[in-house]
PDB file of C-alpha atoms in Angstrom:
ATOM      1  CA  MET A   1     -41.873 159.213 163.673  1.00  0.00           C
ATOM      2  CA  ALA A   2     -40.440 162.582 165.388  1.00  0.00           C
ATOM      3  CA  PHE A   3     -37.896 163.019 163.020  1.00  0.00           C
ATOM      4  CA  VAL A   4     -38.286 165.550 160.671  1.00  0.00           C
ATOM      5  CA  GLN A   5     -38.289 165.543 157.229  1.00  0.00           C
ATOM      6  CA  PHE A   6     -37.701 168.974 156.144  1.00  0.00           C
ATOM      7  CA  PRO A   7     -38.185 169.093 152.156  1.00  0.00           C
ATOM      8  CA  CYS A   8     -37.025 171.814 150.008  1.00  0.00           C
ATOM      9  CA  SER A   9     -40.007 172.725 148.781  1.00  0.00           C
ATOM     10  CA  SER A  10     -43.792 171.970 149.590  1.00  0.00           C
ATOM     11  CA  LEU A  11     -44.187 168.228 150.143  1.00  0.00           C
ATOM     12  CA  THR A  12     -45.879 165.968 151.274  1.00  0.00           C
ATOM     13  CA  LEU A  13     -44.006 164.718 154.220  1.00  0.00           C
ATOM     14  CA  ARG A  14     -43.405 160.673 155.507  1.00  0.00           C
ATOM     15  CA  THR A  15     -43.136 162.113 159.567  1.00  0.00           C
ATOM     16  CA  THR A  16     -45.549 162.803 162.077  1.00  0.00           C
ATOM     17  CA  SER A  17     -44.779 165.885 162.644  1.00  0.00           C
ATOM     18  CA  ARG A  18     -44.323 169.963 160.817  1.00  0.00           C
ATOM     19  CA  SER A  19     -41.294 170.356 159.553  1.00  0.00           C
ATOM     20  CA  VAL A  20     -39.329 172.657 162.318  1.00  0.00           C
ATOM     21  CA  PHE A  21     -37.673 175.117 159.425  1.00  0.00           C
ATOM     22  CA  THR A  22     -39.383 175.937 155.346  1.00  0.00           C
ATOM     23  CA  ALA A  23     -36.696 177.676 153.110  1.00  0.00           C
ATOM     24  CA  ALA A  24     -34.617 177.174 149.838  1.00  0.00           C
ATOM     25  CA  PRO A  25     -32.923 174.652 149.872  1.00  0.00           C
ATOM     26  CA  ILE A  26     -28.891 174.278 151.344  1.00  0.00           C
ATOM     27  CA  SER A  27     -26.628 171.941 151.104  1.00  0.00           C
ATOM     28  CA  ALA A  28     -25.863 169.979 154.338  1.00  0.00           C
ATOM     29  CA  SER A  29     -22.352 169.188 155.773  1.00  0.00           C
ATOM     30  CA  SER A  30     -21.452 165.931 154.191  1.00  0.00           C
ATOM     31  CA  LYS A  31     -21.171 164.836 158.220  1.00  0.00           C
ATOM     32  CA  LEU A  32     -24.833 165.068 158.780  1.00  0.00           C
ATOM     33  CA  SER A  33     -25.672 163.079 155.878  1.00  0.00           C
ATOM     34  CA  VAL A  34     -25.338 159.458 155.036  1.00  0.00           C
ATOM     35  CA  GLN A  35     -23.309 158.408 152.643  1.00  0.00           C
ATOM     36  CA  SER A  36     -25.563 156.497 149.413  1.00  0.00           C
ATOM     37  CA  SER A  37     -23.515 152.850 148.907  1.00  0.00           C
ATOM     38  CA  ALA A  38     -22.875 152.651 145.447  1.00  0.00           C
ATOM     39  CA  ASN A  39     -23.077 148.563 145.665  1.00  0.00           C
ATOM     40  CA  ASN A  40     -26.657 147.417 144.205  1.00  0.00           C
ATOM     41  CA  LYS A  41     -27.263 145.417 146.917  1.00  0.00           C
ATOM     42  CA  THR A  42     -27.443 148.260 149.239  1.00  0.00           C
ATOM     43  CA  THR A  43     -31.524 148.905 150.736  1.00  0.00           C
ATOM     44  CA  LYS A  44     -34.063 151.638 149.555  1.00  0.00           C
ATOM     45  CA  SER A  45     -34.688 151.617 153.249  1.00  0.00           C
ATOM     46  CA  THR A  46     -30.662 152.972 153.563  1.00  0.00           C
ATOM     47  CA  ASN A  47     -31.379 154.972 150.089  1.00  0.00           C
ATOM     48  CA  TRP A  48     -34.043 156.757 152.215  1.00  0.00           C
ATOM     49  CA  VAL A  49     -32.463 157.297 155.551  1.00  0.00           C
ATOM     50  CA  ALA A  50     -29.304 159.371 153.400  1.00  0.00           C
ATOM     51  CA  SER A  51     -32.375 161.621 151.424  1.00  0.00           C
ATOM     52  CA  PHE A  52     -33.552 162.070 154.721  1.00  0.00           C
ATOM     53  CA  ASN A  53     -31.159 163.239 156.744  1.00  0.00           C
ATOM     54  CA  SER A  54     -29.176 165.559 154.025  1.00  0.00           C
ATOM     55  CA  LYS A  55     -32.612 166.827 153.499  1.00  0.00           C
ATOM     56  CA  SER A  56     -33.574 167.638 156.967  1.00  0.00           C
ATOM     57  CA  LEU A  57     -30.857 169.252 158.131  1.00  0.00           C
ATOM     58  CA  SER A  58     -30.696 171.917 155.360  1.00  0.00           C
ATOM     59  CA  PHE A  59     -34.454 172.581 156.306  1.00  0.00           C
ATOM     60  CA  LEU A  60     -33.987 172.747 159.655  1.00  0.00           C
ATOM     61  CA  LEU A  61     -30.771 174.793 159.450  1.00  0.00           C
ATOM     62  CA  SER A  62     -32.476 177.173 156.628  1.00  0.00           C
ATOM     63  CA  GLY A  63     -35.235 178.578 159.332  1.00  0.00           C
ATOM     64  CA  ALA A  64     -38.485 177.508 159.306  1.00  0.00           C
ATOM     65  CA  LEU A  65     -42.048 176.876 161.060  1.00  0.00           C
ATOM     66  CA  SER A  66     -42.083 174.214 163.939  1.00  0.00           C
ATOM     67  CA  LEU A  67     -43.366 170.472 163.928  1.00  0.00           C
ATOM     68  CA  SER A  68     -46.667 169.870 164.580  1.00  0.00           C
ATOM     69  CA  LEU A  69     -47.330 165.741 165.360  1.00  0.00           C
ATOM     70  CA  SER A  70     -49.941 164.388 163.491  1.00  0.00           C
ATOM     71  CA  LEU A  71     -51.985 161.300 164.723  1.00  0.00           C
ATOM     72  CA  THR A  72     -52.644 159.764 161.023  1.00  0.00           C
ATOM     73  CA  GLY A  73     -48.685 159.768 160.462  1.00  0.00           C
ATOM     74  CA  VAL A  74     -48.681 162.337 157.952  1.00  0.00           C
ATOM     75  CA  GLY A  75     -47.637 165.720 158.115  1.00  0.00           C
ATOM     76  CA  VAL A  76     -47.905 168.792 155.230  1.00  0.00           C
ATOM     77  CA  SER A  77     -44.795 171.226 154.961  1.00  0.00           C
ATOM     78  CA  GLU A  78     -45.564 174.559 154.349  1.00  0.00           C
ATOM     79  CA  ALA A  79     -42.963 176.572 152.177  1.00  0.00           C
ATOM     80  CA  LYS A  80     -42.204 179.560 154.238  1.00  0.00           C
ATOM     81  CA  VAL A  81     -38.824 182.038 153.417  1.00  0.00           C
ATOM     82  CA  GLY A  82     -35.737 181.072 155.005  1.00  0.00           C
ATOM     83  CA  VAL A  83     -33.340 182.423 157.859  1.00  0.00           C
ATOM     84  CA  ASN A  84     -30.143 183.334 158.712  1.00  0.00           C
ATOM     85  CA  LYS A  85     -29.737 185.665 161.475  1.00  0.00           C
ATOM     86  CA  PRO A  86     -26.289 185.674 162.991  1.00  0.00           C
ATOM     87  CA  GLU A  87     -26.979 188.527 164.938  1.00  0.00           C
ATOM     88  CA  LEU A  88     -29.669 185.943 167.197  1.00  0.00           C
ATOM     89  CA  LEU A  89     -26.674 184.382 168.084  1.00  0.00           C
ATOM     90  CA  PRO A  90     -25.224 184.680 171.685  1.00  0.00           C
ATOM     91  CA  LYS A  91     -21.922 186.476 172.113  1.00  0.00           C
ATOM     92  CA  GLU A  92     -20.636 183.079 174.175  1.00  0.00           C
ATOM     93  CA  PHE A  93     -20.646 179.856 173.050  1.00  0.00           C
ATOM     94  CA  THR A  94     -23.829 177.965 174.244  1.00  0.00           C
ATOM     95  CA  TYR A  95     -25.271 175.193 173.978  1.00  0.00           C
ATOM     96  CA  VAL A  96     -29.378 177.218 174.880  1.00  0.00           C
ATOM     97  CA  ILE A  97     -30.319 179.379 172.893  1.00  0.00           C
ATOM     98  CA  ASP A  98     -33.382 180.885 173.989  1.00  0.00           C
ATOM     99  CA  VAL A  99     -34.950 184.069 171.202  1.00  0.00           C
ATOM    100  CA  ALA A 100     -38.130 183.074 172.399  1.00  0.00           C
ATOM    101  CA  GLY A 101     -37.679 184.249 176.388  1.00  0.00           C
ATOM    102  CA  PHE A 102     -39.746 180.373 177.510  1.00  0.00           C
ATOM    103  CA  LEU A 103     -36.608 179.918 180.255  1.00  0.00           C
ATOM    104  CA  SER A 104     -35.579 181.734 183.029  1.00  0.00           C
ATOM    105  CA  ASP A 105     -32.100 182.208 183.305  1.00  0.00           C
ATOM    106  CA  GLY A 106     -31.690 179.009 186.348  1.00  0.00           C
ATOM    107  CA  GLN A 107     -33.574 176.781 183.914  1.00  0.00           C
ATOM    108  CA  GLU A 108     -31.503 177.769 181.293  1.00  0.00           C
ATOM    109  CA  ARG A 109     -28.274 176.940 183.134  1.00  0.00           C
ATOM    110  CA  ARG A 110     -29.847 173.934 184.535  1.00  0.00           C
ATOM    111  CA  LEU A 111     -30.422 173.047 181.189  1.00  0.00           C
ATOM    112  CA  VAL A 112     -27.006 173.872 179.973  1.00  0.00           C
ATOM    113  CA  GLN A 113     -24.974 171.979 182.920  1.00  0.00           C
ATOM    114  CA  GLU A 114     -27.542 168.560 181.916  1.00  0.00           C
ATOM    115  CA  ILE A 115     -26.438 168.949 178.423  1.00  0.00           C
ATOM    116  CA  ASP A 116     -22.487 169.522 179.347  1.00  0.00           C
ATOM    117  CA  ASN A 117     -23.343 166.369 181.476  1.00  0.00           C
ATOM    118  CA  ILE A 118     -24.453 164.145 178.441  1.00  0.00           C
ATOM    119  CA  GLU A 119     -21.952 165.118 175.787  1.00  0.00           C
ATOM    120  CA  LYS A 120     -19.561 164.458 178.564  1.00  0.00           C
ATOM    121  CA  ASP A 121     -20.768 160.640 179.320  1.00  0.00           C
ATOM    122  CA  THR A 122     -22.229 159.876 176.155  1.00  0.00           C
ATOM    123  CA  GLY A 123     -20.413 161.250 173.730  1.00  0.00           C
ATOM    124  CA  PHE A 124     -23.174 162.772 171.678  1.00  0.00           C
ATOM    125  CA  LYS A 125     -23.852 166.339 171.924  1.00  0.00           C
ATOM    126  CA  LEU A 126     -27.470 167.344 172.440  1.00  0.00           C
ATOM    127  CA  ARG A 127     -28.283 171.104 171.486  1.00  0.00           C
ATOM    128  CA  LEU A 128     -31.177 173.342 172.050  1.00  0.00           C
ATOM    129  CA  LEU A 129     -32.860 176.531 170.043  1.00  0.00           C
ATOM    130  CA  ALA A 130     -36.551 177.976 171.709  1.00  0.00           C
ATOM    131  CA  GLN A 131     -37.710 180.058 169.196  1.00  0.00           C
ATOM    132  CA  ASN A 132     -41.227 181.430 167.683  1.00  0.00           C
ATOM    133  CA  TYR A 133     -40.840 181.310 163.631  1.00  0.00           C
ATOM    134  CA  PRO A 134     -38.759 184.020 162.312  1.00  0.00           C
ATOM    135  CA  ASP A 135     -37.413 185.348 164.686  1.00  0.00           C
ATOM    136  CA  THR A 136     -34.844 182.427 164.821  1.00  0.00           C
ATOM    137  CA  PRO A 137     -31.234 182.017 163.817  1.00  0.00           C
ATOM    138  CA  GLY A 138     -32.045 179.906 161.425  1.00  0.00           C
ATOM    139  CA  LEU A 139     -28.781 178.630 159.176  1.00  0.00           C
ATOM    140  CA  ALA A 140     -26.357 180.355 161.840  1.00  0.00           C
ATOM    141  CA  ILE A 141     -26.537 177.712 163.958  1.00  0.00           C
ATOM    142  CA  LYS A 142     -24.949 175.030 161.605  1.00  0.00           C
ATOM    143  CA  ASP A 143     -21.961 176.948 161.738  1.00  0.00           C
ATOM    144  CA  TYR A 144     -22.012 177.930 165.672  1.00  0.00           C
ATOM    145  CA  TRP A 145     -22.489 174.667 166.949  1.00  0.00           C
ATOM    146  CA  GLN A 146     -20.551 172.897 164.547  1.00  0.00           C
ATOM    147  CA  VAL A 147     -23.449 170.289 163.680  1.00  0.00           C
ATOM    148  CA  ASP A 148     -22.396 166.850 162.917  1.00  0.00           C
ATOM    149  CA  ASP A 149     -23.078 163.078 162.987  1.00  0.00           C
ATOM    150  CA  ARG A 150     -23.297 162.861 166.639  1.00  0.00           C
ATOM    151  CA  THR A 151     -25.256 166.492 167.176  1.00  0.00           C
ATOM    152  CA  ILE A 152     -29.086 165.803 168.127  1.00  0.00           C
ATOM    153  CA  VAL A 153     -30.699 170.166 167.248  1.00  0.00           C
ATOM    154  CA  PHE A 154     -33.726 170.323 169.317  1.00  0.00           C
ATOM    155  CA  VAL A 155     -36.126 173.397 168.471  1.00  0.00           C
ATOM    156  CA  ALA A 156     -38.781 173.896 170.603  1.00  0.00           C
ATOM    157  CA  ASP A 157     -41.387 176.097 168.717  1.00  0.00           C
ATOM    158  CA  PRO A 158     -44.861 175.985 169.356  1.00  0.00           C
ATOM    159  CA  THR A 159     -45.835 178.228 166.113  1.00  0.00           C
ATOM    160  CA  PHE A 160     -47.857 175.062 164.783  1.00  0.00           C
ATOM    161  CA  GLY A 161     -49.068 172.924 167.700  1.00  0.00           C
ATOM    162  CA  ASN A 162     -46.231 171.000 168.578  1.00  0.00           C
ATOM    163  CA  ILE A 163     -43.645 172.182 170.613  1.00  0.00           C
ATOM    164  CA  LEU A 164     -40.595 169.846 170.297  1.00  0.00           C
ATOM    165  CA  ASN A 165     -38.588 169.537 167.171  1.00  0.00           C
ATOM    166  CA  PHE A 166     -35.638 166.931 166.175  1.00  0.00           C
ATOM    167  CA  ASN A 167     -33.139 167.347 163.912  1.00  0.00           C
ATOM    168  CA  VAL A 168     -31.096 163.557 164.472  1.00  0.00           C
ATOM    169  CA  GLY A 169     -27.301 162.862 163.687  1.00  0.00           C
ATOM    170  CA  ALA A 170     -26.588 159.922 161.193  1.00  0.00           C
ATOM    171  CA  THR A 171     -24.530 157.892 164.760  1.00  0.00           C
ATOM    172  CA  VAL A 172     -27.413 159.294 166.990  1.00  0.00           C
ATOM    173  CA  ASP A 173     -29.738 157.330 164.523  1.00  0.00           C
ATOM    174  CA  LEU A 174     -27.683 154.295 164.220  1.00  0.00           C
ATOM    175  CA  ASP A 175     -28.374 154.007 168.415  1.00  0.00           C
ATOM    176  CA  ILE A 176     -31.614 155.619 169.715  1.00  0.00           C
ATOM    177  CA  PRO A 177     -34.920 154.056 167.838  1.00  0.00           C
ATOM    178  CA  ARG A 178     -36.833 156.447 165.721  1.00  0.00           C
ATOM    179  CA  SER A 179     -39.854 155.623 167.693  1.00  0.00           C
ATOM    180  CA  PHE A 180     -38.473 157.456 170.972  1.00  0.00           C
ATOM    181  CA  TRP A 181     -38.785 160.935 168.961  1.00  0.00           C
ATOM    182  CA  SER A 182     -42.561 160.485 168.071  1.00  0.00           C
ATOM    183  CA  ARG A 183     -43.064 159.507 171.131  1.00  0.00           C
ATOM    184  CA  LEU A 184     -41.271 161.766 173.382  1.00  0.00           C
ATOM    185  CA  ALA A 185     -43.107 164.819 170.773  1.00  0.00           C
ATOM    186  CA  GLY A 186     -46.487 163.099 171.400  1.00  0.00           C
ATOM    187  CA  LYS A 187     -45.634 162.934 175.224  1.00  0.00           C
ATOM    188  CA  TYR A 188     -44.536 166.455 176.195  1.00  0.00           C
ATOM    189  CA  GLY A 189     -45.094 168.245 172.908  1.00  0.00           C
ATOM    190  CA  ASN A 190     -48.388 168.304 172.320  1.00  0.00           C
ATOM    191  CA  ILE A 191     -50.409 171.575 172.443  1.00  0.00           C
ATOM    192  CA  PHE A 192     -52.671 170.160 175.562  1.00  0.00           C
ATOM    193  CA  TYR A 193     -49.185 169.484 177.660  1.00  0.00           C
ATOM    194  CA  TRP A 194     -47.827 172.586 177.379  1.00  0.00           C
ATOM    195  CA  LYS A 195     -50.503 174.917 177.464  1.00  0.00           C
ATOM    196  CA  GLU A 196     -51.348 173.215 180.784  1.00  0.00           C
ATOM    197  CA  LYS A 197     -47.774 172.943 182.016  1.00  0.00           C
ATOM    198  CA  GLY A 198     -45.856 175.977 179.849  1.00  0.00           C
ATOM    199  CA  GLU A 199     -43.147 175.575 176.947  1.00  0.00           C
ATOM    200  CA  ASP A 200     -40.611 175.576 179.653  1.00  0.00           C
ATOM    201  CA  ALA A 201     -42.126 172.296 180.706  1.00  0.00           C
ATOM    202  CA  SER A 202     -42.241 170.605 177.944  1.00  0.00           C
ATOM    203  CA  ILE A 203     -38.574 171.558 176.857  1.00  0.00           C
ATOM    204  CA  GLU A 204     -37.898 170.411 180.300  1.00  0.00           C
ATOM    205  CA  ALA A 205     -38.862 166.972 180.521  1.00  0.00           C
ATOM    206  CA  ALA A 206     -38.332 166.430 177.002  1.00  0.00           C
ATOM    207  CA  VAL A 207     -33.858 167.231 177.853  1.00  0.00           C
ATOM    208  CA  MET A 208     -34.677 164.752 180.848  1.00  0.00           C
ATOM    209  CA  ALA A 209     -35.846 161.880 178.774  1.00  0.00           C
ATOM    210  CA  ILE A 210     -33.542 162.434 175.848  1.00  0.00           C
ATOM    211  CA  SER A 211     -30.940 162.225 178.715  1.00  0.00           C
ATOM    212  CA  ASN A 212     -31.930 159.135 179.974  1.00  0.00           C
ATOM    213  CA  CYS A 213     -32.647 157.306 176.613  1.00  0.00           C
ATOM    214  CA  LEU A 214     -28.900 158.574 175.162  1.00  0.00           C
ATOM    215  CA  ARG A 215     -27.310 157.331 179.078  1.00  0.00           C
ATOM    216  CA  GLU A 216     -29.207 153.392 178.350  1.00  0.00           C
ATOM    217  CA  PRO A 217     -27.190 150.782 176.960  1.00  0.00           C
ATOM    218  CA  VAL A 218     -27.397 149.970 173.265  1.00  0.00           C
ATOM    219  CA  GLY A 219     -30.458 147.107 172.335  1.00  0.00           C
ATOM    220  CA  PRO A 220     -33.620 146.221 171.788  1.00  0.00           C
ATOM    221  CA  ASN A 221     -35.536 147.726 174.595  1.00  0.00           C
ATOM    222  CA  ASN A 222     -33.865 151.405 175.251  1.00  0.00           C
ATOM    223  CA  CYS A 223     -35.312 154.275 175.034  1.00  0.00           C
ATOM    224  CA  SER A 224     -38.893 151.896 175.080  1.00  0.00           C
ATOM    225  CA  GLU A 225     -42.263 152.980 175.837  1.00  0.00           C
ATOM    226  CA  SER A 226     -41.454 150.867 179.425  1.00  0.00           C
ATOM    227  CA  GLN A 227     -38.642 153.293 180.303  1.00  0.00           C
ATOM    228  CA  MET A 228     -39.809 156.751 179.323  1.00  0.00           C
ATOM    229  CA  ASN A 229     -43.429 155.655 181.352  1.00  0.00           C
ATOM    230  CA  ALA A 230     -40.815 155.230 184.297  1.00  0.00           C
ATOM    231  CA  GLU A 231     -38.995 158.455 183.758  1.00  0.00           C
ATOM    232  CA  GLU A 232     -42.324 160.155 183.841  1.00  0.00           C
ATOM    233  CA  THR A 233     -43.315 158.366 186.641  1.00  0.00           C
ATOM    234  CA  ARG A 234     -40.065 159.522 188.733  1.00  0.00           C
ATOM    235  CA  ARG A 235     -40.610 162.868 188.043  1.00  0.00           C
ATOM    236  CA  LYS A 236     -44.658 163.106 188.977  1.00  0.00           C
ATOM    237  CA  ALA A 237     -42.825 161.503 192.410  1.00  0.00           C
ATOM    238  CA  ILE A 238     -40.676 163.826 192.401  1.00  0.00           C
ATOM    239  CA  GLU A 239     -43.332 166.773 191.561  1.00  0.00           C
ATOM    240  CA  ILE A 240     -45.887 165.525 194.505  1.00  0.00           C
ATOM    241  CA  ILE A 241     -42.448 165.563 197.412  1.00  0.00           C
ATOM    242  CA  HIS A 242     -42.361 169.159 196.410  1.00  0.00           C
ATOM    243  CA  LEU A 243     -45.846 169.684 196.466  1.00  0.00           C
ATOM    244  CA  SER A 244     -45.967 168.224 199.345  1.00  0.00           C
ATOM    245  CA  SER A 245     -43.141 169.776 201.227  1.00  0.00           C
ATOM    246  CA  LYS A 246     -44.980 173.549 199.982  1.00  0.00           C
ATOM    247  CA  LYS A 247     -48.117 172.490 202.001  1.00  0.00           C
ATOM    248  CA  ARG A 248     -46.462 171.420 204.923  1.00  0.00           C
ATOM    249  CA  THR A 249     -44.152 174.777 204.413  1.00  0.00           C
ATOM    250  CA  ALA A 250     -47.834 177.008 204.310  1.00  0.00           C
ATOM    251  CA  PHE A 251     -49.455 174.415 207.460  1.00  0.00           C
ATOM    252  CA  GLY A 252     -46.412 175.182 209.549  1.00  0.00           C
ATOM    253  CA  GLU A 253     -46.346 178.806 209.131  1.00  0.00           C
ATOM    254  CA  ALA A 254     -49.493 178.987 209.900  1.00  0.00           C
ATOM    255  CA  ALA A 255     -49.690 176.890 212.917  1.00  0.00           C
ATOM    256  CA  LEU A 256     -46.576 179.483 213.879  1.00  0.00           C
ATOM    257  CA  LYS A 257     -47.812 182.865 213.107  1.00  0.00           C
ATOM    258  CA  ARG A 258     -50.762 181.051 216.103  1.00  0.00           C
ATOM    259  CA  ASN A 259     -48.062 180.260 218.400  1.00  0.00           C
ATOM    260  CA  VAL A 260     -44.821 182.332 217.839  1.00  0.00           C
ATOM    261  CA  ASP A 261     -42.670 179.993 219.905  1.00  0.00           C
ATOM    262  CA  ILE A 262     -41.814 177.250 217.625  1.00  0.00           C
ATOM    263  CA  ARG A 263     -40.897 174.837 221.687  1.00  0.00           C
ATOM    264  CA  SER A 264     -44.510 175.506 222.141  1.00  0.00           C
ATOM    265  CA  SER A 265     -46.690 174.553 218.879  1.00  0.00           C
ATOM    266  CA  LEU A 266     -44.587 171.413 219.072  1.00  0.00           C
ATOM    267  CA  ARG A 267     -45.584 170.976 222.362  1.00  0.00           C
ATOM    268  CA  SER A 268     -49.379 171.806 220.919  1.00  0.00           C
ATOM    269  CA  ALA A 269     -48.550 169.025 218.274  1.00  0.00           C
ATOM    270  CA  TRP A 270     -47.364 166.648 220.583  1.00  0.00           C
ATOM    271  CA  HIS A 271     -50.062 166.694 222.563  1.00  0.00           C
ATOM    272  CA  CYS A 272     -52.538 166.052 219.678  1.00  0.00           C
ATOM    273  CA  LYS A 273     -50.984 163.376 217.900  1.00  0.00           C
ATOM    274  CA  ASN A 274     -50.404 165.515 215.155  1.00  0.00           C
ATOM    275  CA  THR A 275     -47.433 164.477 213.160  1.00  0.00           C
ATOM    276  CA  LEU A 276     -47.968 166.242 210.261  1.00  0.00           C
ATOM    277  CA  LEU A 277     -48.599 169.453 212.045  1.00  0.00           C
ATOM    278  CA  MET A 278     -44.823 168.195 213.717  1.00  0.00           C
ATOM    279  CA  GLU A 279     -43.436 168.161 210.657  1.00  0.00           C
ATOM    280  CA  SER A 280     -44.660 171.059 209.402  1.00  0.00           C
ATOM    281  CA  VAL A 281     -43.985 173.265 212.075  1.00  0.00           C
ATOM    282  CA  LEU A 282     -39.956 172.123 211.823  1.00  0.00           C
ATOM    283  CA  LEU A 283     -39.986 172.430 208.093  1.00  0.00           C
ATOM    284  CA  PHE A 284     -41.188 175.967 207.890  1.00  0.00           C
ATOM    285  CA  SER A 285     -38.386 176.493 210.999  1.00  0.00           C
ATOM    286  CA  LEU A 286     -35.661 175.384 209.303  1.00  0.00           C
ATOM    287  CA  LEU A 287     -36.321 177.417 205.874  1.00  0.00           C
ATOM    288  CA  GLN A 288     -36.149 180.620 207.683  1.00  0.00           C
TER     289      GLN A 288
END
């Protein structure tokens, strides 16, 4: 699964990935820990969830290394010196902290708007930290973002291959299948994806997938692989349309260079029954 268990020492993880952060242990907020029940009938699974959330938050906020998705389903944690650099935090509050410089200003603004819409529509808080360890605020983000049970801390760090790392609050864990996070990391976080498309593309795709997942009605099929595939198909269609527009624009520009007058260019295209050329000339002229 893509939940990162952030142990306090160099231990074998029970997750599909490497830890986002490594450091000396800290005490997590009680809001982020699943309280263990005194009832003897409480299952081992519930106890494991409590231990998982408490340790993972401590490990994440102490500052450490990125998660690396393992095909075998087992990741190995490497202990690193903890990081706490509040000086790397922005002066003004924001949902997105990009200390690694993966995002353009425009991308950052769009992600901030999307995250704000998610919180307004669903009540869940998504927070994004883009880093290259050890250049990270580390522990400082806990108080800065007031991380609680309804918070998803998304750390984008390509240090160990897979760029997508998540720490999920207990309330989110109840609504979102754990398999969703591992599929998300496997699809958009693998090194081949972000090496080809860029770190920014991985981050944006992950945020949109999380947004769609959180908006789905809770049920046996929410955030399923089919839903993720449908979203991927939609994204690719948009990319194709955008690329097609660029090609048509370039085609129209070339036509106008040969014939500066737009009407003459359209007349020539009409006589040749060349619909693509007509669209290209019109599109390019409208963009001027």
